[in-house]
């Protein structure tokens, strides 16, 4: 079968045997994969990664212990947790210290014709959701995670800093749950997409100081946190959605003086994401830049890294 | 009257007229003042400060619109708020954007024979609390502020990082409210003080990773936050009590991956601090290094800046 591989910055294809399916796992045929910024970071060597990336996918189950799964169209949670530890028992396998991560850590990713994942990681995709939309479930779950961590009152103004893919998902999720979202970005075209989604889109350079009780940093840049803290009112909350590698210089004095709370936020549960897509409360069609076949993965990675690119999908 | 002044790093005494008492204010004769790390920072020129510092004090009211106050021994909240804005109306004058700060911002401090403060900033000191203990009410209120911001479950293990004055107050406050406090410090003598206060004192270099749901950074150093985040379990909380000026380099990736919450924390209400001192649930006698007369303020500032110094008090 065909598999995408990363090695020392290069993206190449390899022909390799189908993976063996361990007990409790499903063998899944890839239908569609989405290239995430994390994949681009893995390409650049973050975590010393090499191998097959890919953690945003939709597939069809072709083999499983339980034959009811066979033929099902599925998405899959990316944390392969131990199932035994206190975190797993609390339903927080996403923080299991022994976890592996699909396409990131110790478990080969989804950018190959066939992949494996534990059955309990899988969610059936309702028929109302097209495959090219369902591939957004993983990042959309990360956007939904904010609502599992903090309680934003209905009608509260929320600033979402960043108009990239994740920022526009977050803006839609918070709007769907009743917040008054102000989406701040640098890019006129992306802000135009936000506007077509019914979101109040604004230029980031005009963002006001000390104006919001709730600010989400989804800029993906180390300057995002600094600006987000400036925009936050005393006793307000900044949700950190930008994984920036290496040291970020922050001036902690205003965070302390203004008693601001910073909340790190990562992966989320898939259920609320699937519900929002099924009900059409989040739209993703505008967030797709391009769809390329798996065998053009190298080109797809280049396109995804271009300035202004939105989601690039890989079709199998 | 005698007033301590700071100017370009120097601490000197000045003879000046007693301050005029505005309507609604009390004229207060200083009984005792405490030198805080913030005072040492003001001496170094932080905020371009010059003038009379001092925001930890006990005094006696000598003049006020309401004669019931005259003769009362008082402590005073340091934020002089406008009283009209939304923050003031929510009882959070500590965040009033028009506030002045006793001895820090736009209002001369307490290190002078007579000072003024609005009557509504004052709290009577119960007779059970000696003056040299009551002078700790302001930093103790800052320690109590943690409990106004986060709900630490009874019996929860809490790591307090830092064995300085503020750290030892925080350790005692959290212990008094049922937490299992582990106080981490570099200084054997200070950890010995913690032990005499019944606190489990430990060497900071031996602090475990990912071990606590609750960590307080009271190190006063830019490395404190980094270590505190390392000690915190996924989904745990770090309370930031170290005001460090300038940029602090933090690696935000583990904060995001482990979904850690960072809570900036500053001044607090005086009521819980007075209650803890009155009931003897917080002890401060061990936290006093030295008591010097106001006219030896220059020496007192030098002593307060020495490595290993605890609280240096100024007696008037």
XYZ file of C-alpha atoms in Angstrom:
632
model
C 0.000 0.000 0.000
C 0.977 3.663 -0.376
C 2.183 5.592 2.708
C 3.363 9.191 3.089
C 6.624 9.495 5.009
C 8.511 12.429 6.495
C 12.263 12.345 6.904
C 14.571 15.308 7.476
C 12.204 17.826 5.943
C 11.292 15.717 2.908
C 7.823 14.378 2.140
C 7.924 11.177 0.100
C 5.858 8.122 -0.737
C 6.689 4.605 0.209
C 5.163 1.302 -0.821
C 4.810 -0.855 2.273
C 2.709 -3.781 3.544
C -0.690 -3.118 5.091
C -0.375 -2.739 8.880
C -1.116 -5.722 11.088
C -4.355 -5.252 13.053
C -3.819 -5.894 16.805
C -6.713 -7.225 18.930
C -9.157 -4.467 19.821
C -8.042 -2.394 16.855
C -9.781 -1.672 13.572
C -8.110 -1.808 10.191
C -9.261 1.330 8.385
C -9.068 2.282 4.723
C -8.327 5.987 4.366
C -10.965 8.058 2.584
C -9.656 11.561 3.284
C -6.936 13.216 5.373
C -6.375 16.839 6.381
C -2.974 18.510 6.674
C -2.625 20.366 9.962
C -0.004 22.900 11.064
C 1.309 20.213 13.409
C 2.063 18.061 10.349
C 4.094 20.932 8.907
C 5.957 21.196 12.206
C 6.631 17.457 12.199
C 8.031 17.892 8.692
C 10.395 20.537 10.099
C 11.630 17.971 12.641
C 9.667 18.888 15.753
C 9.877 15.998 18.302
C 12.557 14.491 16.001
C 9.646 12.977 14.120
C 10.073 10.654 11.187
C 7.566 8.257 9.682
C 3.967 8.593 8.563
C 2.151 11.711 9.800
C -1.582 12.461 9.727
C -4.115 12.659 12.547
C -7.085 14.308 10.801
C -8.834 11.638 8.752
C -12.019 9.924 7.682
C -11.864 6.230 6.821
C -13.892 3.088 6.323
C -13.474 0.146 8.668
C -12.422 -2.940 6.674
C -11.613 -5.292 9.559
C -12.430 -5.423 13.284
C -13.143 -7.946 16.068
C -16.750 -6.756 16.039
C -18.106 -7.192 12.521
C -20.750 -4.481 13.095
C -18.020 -1.936 12.497
C -17.069 -3.259 9.082
C -18.119 -0.902 6.316
C -18.711 1.975 8.710
C -17.418 5.430 7.831
C -15.458 6.666 10.865
C -13.326 9.396 12.371
C -10.900 8.566 15.193
C -9.618 10.183 18.364
C -5.874 10.617 18.097
C -4.805 9.738 21.661
C -4.160 6.003 22.088
C -4.455 5.817 25.875
C -3.609 2.940 28.238
C -7.193 2.612 29.478
C -6.062 1.735 33.012
C -4.629 4.854 34.636
C -6.467 7.445 36.709
C -6.733 9.769 33.680
C -8.271 7.104 31.494
C -10.711 6.189 34.288
C -11.775 9.847 34.497
C -12.500 9.869 30.755
C -9.384 11.970 30.154
C -7.311 9.514 28.152
C -6.211 12.625 26.239
C -3.890 13.202 29.241
C -2.855 9.581 29.824
C 0.901 9.731 30.512
C 1.449 6.515 28.531
C -0.561 7.649 25.522
C 0.588 7.319 21.937
C -0.570 9.863 19.391
C -1.750 8.965 15.910
C 0.765 10.342 13.441
C 2.660 12.276 16.126
C 4.045 9.958 18.783
C 4.775 6.196 18.593
C 1.838 5.332 16.321
C 2.033 5.808 12.537
C -0.417 8.331 11.180
C -3.351 8.377 8.796
C -1.639 9.514 5.585
C -1.467 5.977 4.177
C -3.983 3.779 2.387
C -4.660 1.679 5.497
C -4.229 2.547 9.150
C -5.081 1.020 12.552
C -6.703 2.533 15.619
C -8.340 1.027 18.720
C -12.074 0.477 18.175
C -12.891 2.611 21.210
C -11.185 5.587 19.522
C -13.656 5.469 16.620
C -16.839 7.450 16.031
C -19.293 6.680 13.244
C -19.836 9.610 10.897
C -23.569 10.397 10.465
C -24.707 10.181 6.830
C -25.586 13.906 6.799
C -21.911 14.845 7.031
C -19.901 14.585 3.785
C -16.467 12.997 4.093
C -14.663 16.234 3.206
C -16.471 17.930 6.084
C -16.026 15.089 8.571
C -12.262 15.371 8.180
C -12.576 18.589 10.226
C -13.914 16.726 13.279
C -10.516 16.506 14.979
C -9.645 20.253 14.855
C -13.297 21.102 15.513
C -13.155 18.956 18.671
C -10.105 20.981 19.727
C -12.199 24.127 19.243
C -15.051 22.590 21.282
C -12.590 21.741 24.075
C -12.729 25.393 25.158
C -16.326 24.846 26.264
C -15.300 21.817 28.344
C -12.731 23.925 30.188
C -14.321 27.339 30.786
C -17.882 28.556 31.113
C -18.402 31.558 28.833
C -21.733 33.232 29.689
C -24.324 33.416 26.879
C -24.104 36.724 25.037
C -20.591 37.485 26.312
C -18.324 39.283 23.844
C -15.382 37.016 23.009
C -12.352 38.038 20.984
C -10.878 35.284 18.840
C -7.386 36.300 17.827
C -6.327 34.676 14.571
C -8.224 34.032 11.346
C -6.627 30.737 10.363
C -8.396 27.377 10.134
C -8.511 26.758 13.868
C -9.461 30.363 14.627
C -12.425 30.205 12.247
C -13.585 26.912 13.749
C -13.333 28.390 17.253
C -15.232 31.505 16.194
C -18.061 29.377 14.812
C -18.204 27.070 17.854
C -18.427 29.942 20.309
C -20.986 31.755 18.148
C -23.084 28.570 17.897
C -23.188 28.528 21.695
C -24.379 32.085 22.032
C -21.211 34.166 22.403
C -20.830 37.490 20.594
C -17.679 36.638 18.648
C -15.256 39.254 17.354
C -12.739 37.567 15.084
C -9.441 39.468 14.736
C -7.073 38.730 11.877
C -4.418 40.126 9.585
C -5.756 38.627 6.342
C -8.560 40.338 4.449
C -9.563 37.188 2.538
C -9.779 35.106 5.705
C -11.749 37.792 7.457
C -14.070 37.778 4.450
C -14.600 34.042 5.035
C -15.395 34.812 8.683
C -17.945 37.385 7.523
C -19.619 34.862 5.186
C -19.966 32.632 8.259
C -21.863 35.431 9.985
C -18.980 36.343 12.291
C -18.052 39.924 13.113
C -14.575 40.104 11.522
C -12.096 42.827 12.480
C -8.536 43.845 11.698
C -6.106 42.635 14.326
C -4.005 45.778 14.298
C -7.057 47.705 15.481
C -7.797 45.392 18.421
C -8.643 47.377 21.560
C -6.784 47.090 24.881
C -8.376 45.794 28.100
C -11.699 45.277 26.325
C -12.715 41.614 26.709
C -13.373 39.225 29.574
C -12.705 36.340 27.168
C -9.943 36.194 24.578
C -8.842 33.147 22.575
C -5.322 33.135 21.156
C -5.450 31.083 17.971
C -2.781 33.031 16.118
C -0.225 30.244 16.075
C 2.419 32.876 16.810
C 4.396 33.751 19.892
C 3.120 37.323 19.714
C -0.460 36.133 20.017
C -0.325 35.553 23.749
C 1.177 38.981 24.383
C -1.544 40.712 22.364
C -4.279 38.518 23.863
C -3.215 39.450 27.413
C -3.290 43.147 26.451
C -6.848 42.833 25.103
C -8.102 41.206 28.300
C -9.872 43.047 31.082
C -8.823 42.591 34.729
C -9.901 39.176 36.052
C -10.504 38.070 32.448
C -9.452 34.813 30.781
C -7.165 34.068 27.849
C -7.519 30.640 26.267
C -4.253 29.449 24.741
C -4.802 27.579 21.495
C -1.474 28.431 19.802
C 1.115 25.749 20.319
C 4.326 27.659 19.773
C 7.529 25.721 20.208
C 10.399 27.141 22.167
C 10.338 29.999 24.623
C 7.709 32.701 24.410
C 8.649 35.979 26.054
C 5.754 37.166 28.165
C 5.633 40.015 30.626
C 3.972 38.314 33.564
C 3.544 41.588 35.505
C 0.312 42.698 33.738
C -1.046 39.137 33.978
C -0.515 39.286 37.733
C -1.529 42.930 38.270
C -4.733 42.414 36.286
C -5.253 38.937 37.746
C -5.702 37.388 34.324
C -6.242 33.652 33.959
C -4.461 31.820 31.115
C -5.909 28.438 30.166
C -3.932 26.018 28.008
C -6.258 24.087 25.711
C -5.589 21.165 23.377
C -7.566 18.188 22.022
C -11.248 17.728 22.690
C -14.016 15.152 22.649
C -15.401 14.273 19.217
C -19.101 14.084 20.183
C -19.846 17.843 20.281
C -17.917 18.364 17.043
C -19.934 15.728 15.203
C -23.153 17.259 16.545
C -22.253 20.755 15.331
C -21.391 19.473 11.846
C -24.527 17.325 11.625
C -26.732 20.271 12.553
C -24.914 22.611 10.157
C -23.990 24.949 13.012
C -20.374 24.917 11.887
C -19.526 25.236 8.206
C -16.225 24.068 6.831
C -16.671 24.189 3.041
C -15.088 27.638 2.931
C -12.089 26.425 4.906
C -10.846 24.015 2.206
C -8.119 25.406 -0.050
C -7.501 22.379 -2.163
C -8.018 18.631 -2.468
C -5.157 16.522 -3.837
C -4.686 12.763 -4.194
C -2.591 10.962 -1.562
C 0.121 10.299 -4.121
C 0.617 14.065 -4.485
C 1.315 14.445 -0.761
C 4.592 16.261 -1.336
C 2.844 18.952 -3.378
C 0.011 19.040 -0.842
C 2.472 19.747 2.015
C 4.015 22.573 -0.037
C 0.592 24.058 -0.728
C -0.437 23.781 2.929
C 2.701 25.688 3.942
C 2.003 28.604 1.587
C 1.029 31.906 3.156
C -2.717 32.294 3.249
C -3.444 28.599 2.685
C -6.448 27.098 4.410
C -7.015 23.345 4.788
C -5.389 21.115 2.170
C -7.006 17.680 1.973
C -5.579 14.387 0.764
C -7.981 12.091 -1.048
C -7.345 8.367 -1.102
C 7.418 65.722 60.143
C 9.871 63.042 59.011
C 9.322 61.297 55.646
C 11.345 58.615 53.873
C 12.046 59.446 50.217
C 13.424 57.454 47.325
C 15.256 59.134 44.490
C 17.511 57.473 41.917
C 18.350 54.504 44.122
C 18.957 56.541 47.286
C 16.885 56.282 50.464
C 16.900 59.526 52.463
C 14.913 61.401 55.064
C 13.171 64.664 54.505
C 11.518 67.063 56.930
C 8.221 68.172 55.431
C 4.827 69.531 56.532
C 2.127 67.130 57.656
C -0.099 66.188 54.715
C -3.404 68.051 54.246
C -6.374 65.790 55.002
C -8.938 65.856 52.120
C -12.646 65.312 52.886
C -13.426 61.630 53.357
C -9.833 60.907 54.290
C -8.248 60.118 57.643
C -5.028 61.637 58.889
C -3.041 58.738 60.331
C -0.003 58.704 62.576
C 2.326 55.890 61.594
C 2.968 53.224 64.224
C 4.801 50.639 62.168
C 5.687 50.021 58.513
C 6.935 46.919 56.701
C 9.433 46.934 53.832
C 8.211 44.830 50.924
C 10.099 43.592 47.862
C 8.037 46.082 45.852
C 9.608 48.894 47.916
C 13.054 47.587 46.977
C 11.967 47.547 43.328
C 10.692 51.125 43.605
C 14.096 52.041 45.016
C 15.664 50.533 41.895
C 13.483 52.824 39.795
C 10.634 50.542 38.782
C 7.701 52.646 37.423
C 10.132 55.628 37.482
C 9.087 55.999 41.100
C 10.312 58.795 43.309
C 8.846 60.062 46.566
C 7.676 58.332 49.726
C 7.191 54.560 49.489
C 5.427 52.248 51.936
C 2.150 50.387 51.652
C 2.375 47.951 54.573
C 1.566 49.875 57.748
C -0.283 50.132 61.019
C -1.277 53.603 62.234
C -3.498 55.520 64.603
C -6.186 57.820 63.253
C -5.597 61.361 64.530
C -8.159 63.222 62.416
C -11.245 62.238 60.388
C -14.699 63.597 59.432
C -16.220 60.935 61.690
C -14.751 61.382 65.162
C -15.466 57.721 66.040
C -12.354 56.853 64.085
C -10.057 59.092 66.093
C -7.698 57.094 68.286
C -8.389 53.851 66.445
C -5.513 51.596 65.472
C -5.905 50.821 61.776
C -4.496 49.109 58.719
C -5.403 50.396 55.244
C -6.113 48.942 51.821
C -3.601 50.303 49.350
C -5.815 50.868 46.300
C -7.429 54.324 46.285
C -10.286 53.627 43.854
C -12.697 56.056 42.200
C -15.759 54.481 43.832
C -17.913 55.085 40.753
C -16.819 52.684 38.020
C -18.125 49.190 37.307
C -15.161 47.644 39.158
C -15.759 49.695 42.273
C -19.463 48.846 42.174
C -18.586 45.141 42.024
C -16.417 45.540 45.148
C -13.285 45.222 43.018
C -11.811 48.708 43.488
C -8.484 46.839 43.456
C -8.961 46.789 39.645
C -10.380 50.318 39.254
C -8.635 51.731 36.160
C -8.391 55.163 37.821
C -6.962 53.839 41.080
C -3.998 55.340 42.878
C -1.771 53.102 44.970
C -0.467 54.018 48.402
C 3.286 54.434 48.140
C 3.381 53.085 44.588
C 1.327 55.225 42.212
C 0.194 58.849 42.601
C -0.329 58.736 46.377
C 2.606 59.126 48.794
C 3.252 56.086 50.960
C 3.233 55.203 54.618
C 6.918 55.590 55.462
C 6.400 59.030 57.039
C 5.202 60.148 60.442
C 1.735 61.062 59.147
C -0.146 59.806 56.094
C -3.633 60.094 54.618
C -5.996 57.449 53.258
C -9.733 57.416 52.490
C -11.741 56.327 55.544
C -13.329 53.517 53.555
C -9.870 52.016 52.979
C -9.349 51.551 56.729
C -9.896 48.526 58.935
C -9.750 48.623 62.714
C -7.126 46.290 64.175
C -8.630 43.995 66.851
C -6.893 44.376 70.225
C -5.708 40.749 70.136
C -3.326 41.540 67.266
C -0.062 43.285 68.221
C 0.988 46.171 65.965
C 4.069 44.323 64.720
C 1.830 41.471 63.598
C -0.898 43.669 62.104
C 1.673 45.194 59.746
C 1.523 41.850 57.891
C -2.163 42.292 57.036
C -1.480 43.690 53.553
C 0.775 40.843 52.314
C -1.384 38.334 54.180
C -4.439 39.650 52.294
C -2.500 39.061 49.055
C -1.960 35.474 50.213
C -5.679 35.126 51.024
C -6.572 36.436 47.544
C -5.758 32.975 46.168
C -8.819 31.627 47.956
C -11.015 34.316 46.393
C -9.848 33.274 42.923
C -9.655 29.475 42.936
C -11.369 26.733 44.891
C -8.762 24.332 46.256
C -10.494 21.215 47.610
C -9.970 20.439 51.312
C -7.110 18.015 51.799
C -5.619 18.674 48.365
C -1.824 18.606 48.188
C -0.573 22.071 47.204
C 3.016 22.934 46.349
C 4.082 26.419 47.386
C 7.240 27.292 45.506
C 9.355 29.832 47.388
C 10.190 30.146 51.070
C 10.286 33.929 51.338
C 7.924 36.108 53.371
C 5.030 35.882 50.939
C 5.574 32.169 50.337
C 5.442 31.415 54.077
C 2.256 33.473 54.462
C 0.672 31.628 51.534
C 1.710 28.266 52.961
C 0.072 29.115 56.292
C -3.131 30.464 54.713
C -3.645 27.385 52.576
C -2.824 25.081 55.485
C -5.285 26.960 57.723
C -7.963 26.213 55.128
C -7.279 22.509 55.008
C -4.790 22.047 52.175
C -1.836 19.676 52.531
C 0.921 22.211 51.907
C 4.374 21.268 50.647
C 6.617 24.319 50.836
C 9.599 24.203 48.454
C 12.577 26.487 48.985
C 16.307 26.909 48.497
C 17.081 28.245 51.996
C 17.541 25.839 54.889
C 16.866 28.502 57.552
C 13.643 29.595 55.893
C 12.514 26.029 55.478
C 13.237 25.587 59.167
C 10.853 28.478 59.861
C 8.248 26.753 57.693
C 8.740 23.581 59.732
C 8.243 25.480 63.024
C 4.932 26.676 61.540
C 3.921 23.050 61.081
C 4.410 23.110 57.327
C 5.980 20.242 55.407
C 9.142 21.955 54.098
C 11.133 20.522 51.186
C 14.165 21.369 49.103
C 13.204 23.025 45.826
C 15.857 21.253 43.783
C 14.161 17.964 44.683
C 10.683 19.072 43.574
C 8.929 16.347 41.565
C 7.588 16.794 38.027
C 3.885 16.592 37.129
C 2.974 15.884 40.738
C 0.470 18.538 41.883
C -2.943 19.772 40.798
C -2.200 23.055 42.594
C 1.104 24.937 42.546
C 1.723 28.465 43.797
C 4.721 30.342 42.385
C 5.905 32.691 45.125
C 9.584 32.553 44.200
C 9.829 36.143 43.032
C 12.009 34.901 40.190
C 11.416 34.429 36.495
C 12.421 30.769 36.795
C 9.631 30.145 39.261
C 6.889 29.976 36.660
C 8.855 27.537 34.519
C 9.455 25.199 37.457
C 5.882 25.590 38.711
C 4.478 24.568 35.317
C 6.752 21.501 35.310
C 5.500 20.439 38.745
C 1.851 20.668 37.698
C -0.246 17.713 36.604
C -2.343 17.866 33.410
C -5.409 20.094 33.889
C -3.790 21.522 37.039
C -3.492 25.148 38.133
C -0.499 27.404 38.765
C -1.158 30.536 40.790
C 1.228 33.325 39.859
C 2.291 35.363 42.876
C 5.740 36.445 41.614
C 5.671 39.839 39.999
C 8.727 39.720 37.797
C 9.415 42.767 35.699
C 10.335 42.432 32.062
C 9.923 39.432 29.841
C 9.776 35.931 31.252
C 10.634 33.177 28.810
C 8.056 30.420 29.090
C 7.600 27.420 26.894
C 3.879 27.581 26.302
C 3.780 24.149 24.597
C 3.632 22.083 27.832
C 1.082 24.528 29.286
C -1.118 23.901 26.256
C -0.425 20.170 25.862
C -1.148 19.568 29.551
C -4.015 22.084 29.565
C -2.611 23.888 32.576
C -4.356 26.986 33.930
C -2.212 29.938 35.067
C -3.909 32.412 37.389
C -2.386 35.846 38.022
C -2.989 36.920 41.613
C -2.310 40.220 43.366
C -3.868 42.200 46.249
C -6.637 40.809 48.397
C -9.362 41.819 50.823
C -8.193 42.616 54.361
C -11.056 40.926 56.255
C -9.878 37.292 55.951
C -6.308 38.329 56.797
C -7.396 40.083 59.996
C -9.479 37.042 60.945
C -6.562 34.623 60.490
C -4.250 36.804 62.609
C -6.870 37.305 65.327
C -7.448 33.558 65.598
C -3.726 32.805 65.607
C -4.095 30.638 62.487
C -1.253 32.506 60.804
C 1.899 33.309 62.749
C 4.222 36.088 61.692
C 6.610 36.516 64.633
C 9.141 34.239 62.951
C 8.969 36.271 59.758
C 10.451 39.450 61.273
C 14.191 39.890 60.706
C 14.639 43.233 62.378
C 12.857 46.332 63.689
C 14.491 49.733 63.115
C 13.320 53.269 63.771
C 11.914 55.279 60.854
C 14.928 57.575 60.916
C 17.154 54.583 60.100
C 15.160 53.859 56.948
C 18.255 53.861 54.738
C 19.859 51.113 56.838
C 16.518 49.281 56.972
C 16.301 49.218 53.161
C 19.869 47.859 52.970
C 19.053 45.157 55.492
C 15.819 44.231 53.701
C 17.785 43.775 50.473
C 20.304 41.369 52.018
C 20.160 37.748 50.929
C 18.118 35.705 53.355
C 16.419 38.717 54.966
C 12.842 38.330 56.114
C 10.572 41.269 56.965
C 12.302 44.450 58.138
C 9.973 46.750 60.073
C 10.143 50.505 60.588
C 8.968 51.763 63.953
C 7.721 55.316 64.295
